[in-house]
Short mmCIF file of C-alpha atoms in Angstrom, two decimals:
data_model
loop_
_atom_site.label_atom_id
_atom_site.label_comp_id
_atom_site.label_asym_id
_atom_site.label_seq_id
_atom_site.Cartn_x
_atom_site.Cartn_y
_atom_site.Cartn_z
CA MET A 176 60.19 120.35 70.85
CA SER A 177 63.42 119.97 72.82
CA PHE A 178 62.96 119.61 76.57
CA LEU A 179 66.19 121.30 77.69
CA VAL A 180 68.10 123.71 75.44
CA LEU A 181 71.52 125.30 75.93
CA ASP A 182 71.80 128.05 73.33
CA HIS A 183 75.36 129.29 72.64
CA VAL A 184 76.17 129.24 76.36
CA GLY A 185 79.55 130.53 77.53
CA LYS A 186 81.23 131.18 80.86
CA ASN A 187 84.22 133.37 81.69
CA PHE A 188 86.06 133.68 84.99
CA GLY A 189 87.76 137.01 84.48
CA PRO A 190 89.92 136.70 81.34
CA GLN A 191 89.74 132.88 81.50
CA THR A 192 87.18 131.20 79.22
CA ALA A 193 85.84 128.04 80.88
CA VAL A 194 83.03 127.26 78.42
CA GLU A 195 82.66 128.63 74.90
CA ASP A 196 79.70 128.47 72.50
CA PHE A 197 78.03 125.43 74.05
CA SER A 198 74.81 124.52 72.20
CA LEU A 199 72.78 121.39 72.93
CA SER A 200 69.16 120.26 72.67
CA VAL A 201 68.11 117.47 75.04
CA GLY A 202 64.97 115.41 74.52
CA LYS A 203 62.64 114.49 77.37
CA GLY A 204 63.76 111.24 78.99
CA GLU A 205 67.17 111.33 77.30
CA PHE A 206 70.37 110.33 79.12
CA ILE A 207 73.24 112.68 78.16
CA SER A 208 76.84 112.49 79.36
CA PHE A 209 79.30 115.38 79.38
CA LEU A 210 82.62 113.60 78.87
CA GLY A 211 86.12 115.04 78.95
CA PRO A 212 89.31 115.48 80.97
CA SER A 213 89.63 117.65 84.06
CA GLY A 214 89.31 121.33 83.23
CA CYS A 215 87.38 120.85 79.99
CA GLY A 216 84.30 122.76 81.27
CA LYS A 217 81.87 119.91 81.84
CA THR A 218 81.21 120.59 85.54
CA THR A 219 80.99 124.34 84.88
CA THR A 220 78.30 123.63 82.27
CA LEU A 221 76.40 121.42 84.71
CA GLN A 222 76.58 124.13 87.38
CA MET A 223 75.13 126.67 84.94
CA ILE A 224 72.20 124.33 84.27
CA ALA A 225 71.73 123.89 88.02
CA GLY A 226 71.88 127.65 88.61
CA PHE A 227 74.97 127.64 90.80
CA LEU A 228 76.80 129.70 88.16
CA ASP A 229 75.39 132.37 85.86
CA PRO A 230 76.28 132.13 82.16
CA THR A 231 78.40 134.95 80.80
CA ARG A 232 76.46 134.67 77.55
CA GLY A 233 73.82 132.52 75.93
CA ALA A 234 70.57 131.11 77.31
CA ILE A 235 69.36 127.96 79.07
CA ARG A 236 65.71 127.00 78.56
CA LEU A 237 63.65 124.22 80.13
CA GLU A 238 60.39 123.46 78.30
CA GLY A 239 60.69 126.91 76.69
CA ARG A 240 61.16 128.71 80.02
CA ASP A 241 64.30 130.83 80.37
CA LEU A 242 66.16 129.68 83.49
CA THR A 243 68.67 132.53 83.54
CA THR A 244 67.05 134.41 86.44
CA VAL A 245 65.43 131.40 88.17
CA HIS A 246 66.87 130.48 91.59
CA PRO A 247 68.40 126.97 91.79
CA SER A 248 65.75 125.85 94.29
CA LYS A 249 62.99 126.87 91.85
CA ARG A 250 64.30 125.04 88.78
CA GLY A 251 62.87 121.65 89.72
CA LEU A 252 66.20 119.85 89.27
CA GLY A 253 67.60 116.90 91.21
CA ILE A 254 71.35 116.86 91.86
CA VAL A 255 73.72 114.13 93.02
CA PHE A 256 77.21 115.36 93.89
CA GLN A 257 80.50 113.46 93.80
CA SER A 258 80.72 113.66 97.60
CA TYR A 259 77.02 112.63 98.03
CA ALA A 260 76.62 115.56 100.51
CA LEU A 261 74.50 113.57 102.97
CA PHE A 262 73.69 115.04 106.38
CA PRO A 263 75.64 112.83 108.83
CA HIS A 264 73.26 113.48 111.77
CA MET A 265 70.22 112.36 109.74
CA THR A 266 69.07 108.85 108.96
CA ALA A 267 68.70 107.64 105.38
CA ALA A 268 64.98 108.39 105.48
CA GLU A 269 65.53 111.86 106.92
CA ASN A 270 68.12 112.65 104.25
CA VAL A 271 65.75 111.57 101.49
CA ALA A 272 62.84 113.48 103.05
CA PHE A 273 64.75 116.74 103.37
CA GLY A 274 63.87 118.09 99.92
CA LEU A 275 60.20 117.18 100.39
CA GLU A 276 60.09 119.01 103.72
CA MET A 277 61.57 122.11 102.10
CA ARG A 278 58.78 121.92 99.52
CA GLY A 279 56.08 121.64 102.17
CA VAL A 280 54.92 118.12 101.22
CA ALA A 281 52.51 116.72 103.79
CA ARG A 282 53.92 114.19 106.25
CA ALA A 283 51.85 111.21 105.12
CA GLU A 284 52.75 111.70 101.46
CA ARG A 285 56.34 112.40 102.42
CA GLU A 286 56.68 109.12 104.28
CA THR A 287 55.19 107.17 101.38
CA ARG A 288 57.46 108.79 98.80
CA VAL A 289 60.57 108.31 100.95
CA ARG A 290 59.76 104.64 101.49
CA ASP A 291 59.18 104.14 97.75
CA ALA A 292 62.36 106.00 96.80
CA LEU A 293 64.54 103.94 99.13
CA ALA A 294 62.95 100.73 97.86
CA MET A 295 63.58 101.84 94.28
CA VAL A 296 67.34 102.09 94.95
CA GLY A 297 67.43 98.80 96.85
CA LEU A 298 67.54 100.22 100.38
CA ALA A 299 64.24 99.04 101.83
CA GLY A 300 64.86 98.40 105.54
CA TYR A 301 67.65 100.98 105.76
CA GLU A 302 65.39 103.89 106.66
CA ASP A 303 66.80 104.36 110.18
CA ARG A 304 70.47 103.87 109.34
CA HIS A 305 72.89 106.82 109.48
CA PRO A 306 75.43 107.46 106.68
CA ARG A 307 78.39 106.55 108.89
CA ARG A 308 76.98 103.01 109.18
CA MET A 309 76.57 102.65 105.41
CA SER A 310 79.00 101.65 102.66
CA GLY A 311 79.99 104.03 99.88
CA GLY A 312 77.59 102.32 97.49
CA GLN A 313 74.72 102.59 99.98
CA GLN A 314 75.45 106.29 100.59
CA GLN A 315 75.42 106.84 96.84
CA ARG A 316 72.00 105.21 96.62
CA VAL A 317 70.65 107.43 99.40
CA ALA A 318 71.90 110.50 97.51
CA LEU A 319 70.23 109.22 94.34
CA ALA A 320 66.95 108.55 96.18
CA ARG A 321 67.07 112.06 97.67
CA ALA A 322 67.45 113.56 94.20
CA LEU A 323 64.70 111.44 92.65
CA VAL A 324 62.12 111.69 95.43
CA ILE A 325 61.30 115.29 94.49
CA ARG A 326 60.38 114.04 90.98
CA PRO A 327 62.78 116.40 89.20
CA ASN A 328 62.37 117.69 85.68
CA VAL A 329 66.05 116.94 85.09
CA LEU A 330 68.47 114.81 87.12
CA LEU A 331 72.04 116.19 87.25
CA LEU A 332 74.84 113.80 88.20
CA ASP A 333 78.28 115.25 88.96
CA GLU A 334 80.65 112.24 88.82
CA PRO A 335 78.56 110.38 91.43
CA LEU A 336 80.32 107.03 90.98
CA SER A 337 83.95 108.16 90.97
CA ASN A 338 84.49 107.36 94.68
CA LEU A 339 83.41 103.73 94.31
CA ASP A 340 85.70 100.78 93.64
CA ALA A 341 85.70 99.30 90.13
CA LYS A 342 83.31 96.39 90.76
CA LEU A 343 80.79 98.47 92.71
CA ARG A 344 80.98 101.25 90.14
CA GLU A 345 80.13 98.77 87.39
CA ASP A 346 77.19 97.42 89.40
CA MET A 347 75.90 100.92 90.11
CA GLN A 348 76.14 101.87 86.43
CA ILE A 349 73.75 99.04 85.59
CA GLU A 350 71.37 99.97 88.41
CA LEU A 351 71.47 103.68 87.56
CA ARG A 352 70.61 103.03 83.92
CA GLN A 353 67.74 100.71 84.88
CA ILE A 354 66.31 103.28 87.31
CA GLN A 355 66.59 106.05 84.74
CA ARG A 356 64.87 103.97 82.07
CA ASN A 357 62.06 102.95 84.43
CA LEU A 358 61.39 106.53 85.53
CA GLY A 359 62.06 108.22 82.19
CA THR A 360 63.82 111.10 83.95
CA THR A 361 65.88 113.39 81.72
CA THR A 362 69.42 112.92 83.01
CA ILE A 363 72.75 114.68 82.50
CA LEU A 364 75.91 113.01 83.80
CA VAL A 365 79.34 114.61 84.15
CA THR A 366 82.15 112.08 83.94
CA HIS A 367 85.75 111.65 82.82
CA ASP A 368 85.25 107.87 82.54
CA GLN A 369 84.82 106.85 78.91
CA ILE A 370 83.40 103.42 79.72
CA GLU A 371 80.86 104.94 82.09
CA ALA A 372 79.71 107.45 79.46
CA MET A 373 79.40 104.80 76.77
CA SER A 374 77.61 102.37 79.09
CA LEU A 375 74.96 104.79 80.33
CA SER A 376 74.30 107.37 77.64
CA ASP A 377 71.88 107.83 74.81
CA ARG A 378 74.25 110.53 73.54
CA ILE A 379 77.68 111.74 74.60
CA VAL A 380 78.94 115.33 74.50
CA VAL A 381 82.74 115.11 74.26
CA MET A 382 84.40 118.29 75.53
CA SER A 383 87.93 119.69 75.39
CA LYS A 384 89.22 123.09 76.53
CA GLY A 385 85.73 124.47 77.07
CA ARG A 386 84.39 123.49 73.66
CA ILE A 387 82.29 120.68 72.26
CA GLU A 388 84.36 118.30 70.14
CA GLN A 389 81.53 115.96 69.15
CA ILE A 390 77.93 115.08 70.01
CA GLY A 391 76.70 111.61 69.12
CA THR A 392 75.61 108.20 70.28
CA PRO A 393 78.24 106.11 72.06
CA GLN A 394 78.70 104.01 68.92
CA GLU A 395 79.03 107.08 66.67
CA THR A 396 81.60 108.82 68.84
CA TYR A 397 83.64 105.66 69.27
CA GLU A 398 83.57 104.32 65.72
CA LYS A 399 83.49 107.62 63.81
CA PRO A 400 85.38 110.19 65.92
CA ALA A 401 85.08 113.71 64.59
CA SER A 402 88.55 114.82 65.68
CA ALA A 403 91.92 113.52 66.81
CA PHE A 404 91.02 114.41 70.39
CA VAL A 405 87.87 112.26 70.35
CA SER A 406 89.74 109.43 68.65
CA GLN A 407 92.44 109.39 71.33
CA PHE A 408 90.24 110.13 74.35
CA LEU A 409 87.65 107.44 73.69
CA GLY A 410 89.81 104.37 74.12
CA LYS A 411 92.87 103.23 72.19
CA THR A 412 93.22 103.96 68.49
CA ASN A 413 95.75 103.35 65.72
CA ASP A 414 96.63 106.41 63.64
CA PHE A 415 98.47 106.04 60.34
CA ALA A 416 99.66 108.71 57.90
CA ALA A 417 98.27 108.01 54.44
CA THR A 418 98.26 109.56 50.98
CA VAL A 419 95.61 109.32 48.29
CA ASP A 420 97.08 108.46 44.89
CA GLY A 421 94.75 110.13 42.41
CA THR A 422 96.70 109.00 39.38
CA THR A 423 95.19 105.53 39.53
CA SER A 424 91.65 104.56 38.59
CA PRO A 425 90.04 104.14 40.98
CA PRO A 426 92.16 106.25 43.39
CA ARG A 427 94.21 104.29 45.93
CA LEU A 428 94.97 105.02 49.57
CA ALA A 429 98.64 104.39 50.36
CA ILE A 430 99.51 103.47 53.97
CA GLY A 431 103.19 102.69 53.92
CA ALA A 432 103.64 100.12 51.15
CA TRP A 433 100.03 98.92 51.48
CA HIS A 434 97.51 100.21 48.94
CA LEU A 435 93.74 99.92 49.28
CA PRO A 436 90.75 101.64 47.65
CA ALA A 437 90.37 105.28 48.68
CA PRO A 438 86.99 106.47 50.00
CA ALA A 439 85.09 108.76 47.65
CA GLY A 440 85.86 112.45 47.91
CA VAL A 441 89.19 112.04 49.74
CA SER A 442 92.39 113.54 48.41
CA GLY A 443 95.87 114.54 49.50
CA THR A 444 97.47 113.54 52.79
CA VAL A 445 95.21 112.24 55.56
CA THR A 446 95.32 110.43 58.90
CA VAL A 447 93.66 107.02 59.00
CA SER A 448 92.28 105.87 62.38
CA VAL A 449 91.36 102.27 63.17
CA ARG A 450 90.38 100.87 66.57
CA PRO A 451 92.67 98.05 67.86
CA GLU A 452 89.81 95.55 68.07
CA ARG A 453 89.00 96.22 64.40
CA THR A 454 92.65 95.70 63.41
CA GLY A 455 93.60 92.12 62.59
CA PHE A 456 96.32 89.97 61.04
CA GLY A 457 96.13 88.88 57.42
CA ASP A 458 98.11 87.52 54.48
CA THR A 459 98.34 91.03 53.01
CA GLY A 460 98.20 94.49 54.53
CA LEU A 461 100.54 96.84 56.38
CA ALA A 462 103.81 95.05 57.15
CA ALA A 463 104.56 94.90 60.88
CA ARG A 464 106.51 93.05 63.54
CA ILE A 465 105.11 92.10 66.94
CA THR A 466 107.21 93.63 69.73
CA THR A 467 104.98 92.77 72.73
CA ARG A 468 102.27 90.18 73.36
CA ILE A 469 100.14 90.43 76.53
CA PHE A 470 97.45 88.02 77.73
CA GLN A 471 94.53 89.90 79.34
CA GLY A 472 92.03 87.14 80.08
CA ASN A 473 89.29 87.39 77.48
CA HIS A 474 91.62 88.86 74.86
CA TRP A 475 95.21 89.24 73.71
CA LEU A 476 96.90 92.61 73.21
CA PHE A 477 99.69 92.94 70.65
CA GLN A 478 102.00 95.91 70.19
CA CYS A 479 103.36 96.07 66.66
CA GLU A 480 105.93 98.24 64.91
CA THR A 481 105.26 99.38 61.34
CA ALA A 482 106.83 101.78 58.89
CA CYS A 483 104.02 104.19 59.89
CA GLY A 484 104.62 103.91 63.66
CA THR A 485 103.42 101.77 66.57
CA ALA A 486 100.05 100.01 66.40
CA ILE A 487 97.96 98.01 68.85
CA VAL A 488 95.95 94.90 67.92
CA ILE A 489 93.37 93.36 70.24
CA ARG A 490 92.23 89.84 69.45
CA PRO A 491 89.68 87.74 71.36
CA ASN A 492 90.95 84.77 73.31
CA ASP A 493 89.19 82.11 71.29
CA GLY A 494 91.57 79.29 72.20
CA GLY A 495 93.38 79.43 68.87
CA ALA A 496 97.09 79.95 68.22
CA GLN A 497 98.34 83.53 68.48
CA PRO A 498 101.37 85.15 66.78
CA ALA A 499 104.53 85.24 68.87
CA GLU A 500 106.70 88.18 69.87
CA GLY A 501 109.16 88.99 67.09
CA GLU A 502 106.98 87.46 64.40
CA ALA A 503 106.48 89.31 61.11
CA VAL A 504 102.80 89.93 60.34
CA HIS A 505 100.53 92.06 58.17
CA LEU A 506 97.95 94.37 59.75
CA THR A 507 94.63 94.59 57.97
CA TRP A 508 91.09 95.89 58.48
CA ARG A 509 87.88 96.42 56.58
CA PRO A 510 87.49 99.76 54.75
CA GLU A 511 84.31 100.52 56.71
CA ASP A 512 86.20 100.16 60.02
CA MET A 513 88.53 103.09 59.38
CA SER A 514 87.86 106.81 59.72
CA LEU A 515 89.80 109.56 57.97
CA ARG A 516 90.57 113.12 59.04
CA PRO A 517 92.90 115.89 57.83
CA ALA A 518 96.57 115.12 58.32
CA GLY A 519 97.09 118.24 60.48
CA ASP A 520 94.44 117.22 63.04
CA ARG A 521 96.35 116.30 66.20
CA PRO A 522 95.05 115.60 69.74
#
């Protein structure tokens, strides 16, 4: 039985549709990310789960209980906001204890749980420190401890790491995932950061214009995107126009002047997508010329021009010789590394 269910949920603000036909079943202990650009409806969906917004249609159920008429404070959810929303006049311990006080937890138990929660997020010894004397990463940990100390049914995270610098954000991603795995708390994260979603999630819900584009594991959504939007939003991708030649046996897939076996059941004109790191150089393949070569530390990035448009190739920096700018090459890849979609599907 699914732990949290969103059943054809939608939200309108007047004539404007913010979320349309959103259906998702979340398992207990699962880490789900809502991923998409600004305005795609991911935060609106999170706020409907939290109870801050009422759905225009559809239902939200937690362990079979309809949450539609349940007050946010009665849903048993923990929430970490982008701004952390800490009380500046309270110490770290007082901030973490606030939710327990509101729930009438006895003082002795409250003190124990606050101490344990702060230790869990690496802030043992910071109990008496005020937010103004803490770094952004430390404030984020206090907000996380405050959400977890109430032992929520579901933890909701609204872009909690977006205010941190790149190195600290990466460190906090690792710590957040470890904490979530240790506690087994069902977690939903809202983010526009593709790397963050892929690093943390069991499954990703990719959203665009209020609708779900794809639901899948990080590997599924990255390697087998269901639409042009997913293909382009989740990292770089190479798109090539191709035609299936059904007059040959077996049928051949023509990409420019390069012909390779066509996947079963494919016909007509299609778009072939291949990730740059799965695109390589070979003796045969799609003819190209390198226009730009960039060294990026652990890998090289090549921009190439082909008869089918511009393509990117990413090769690991293994110490070997690399093609030079202006050099004629052939782009190639394994058949299993490409995905096909209708030719009219555009991001």
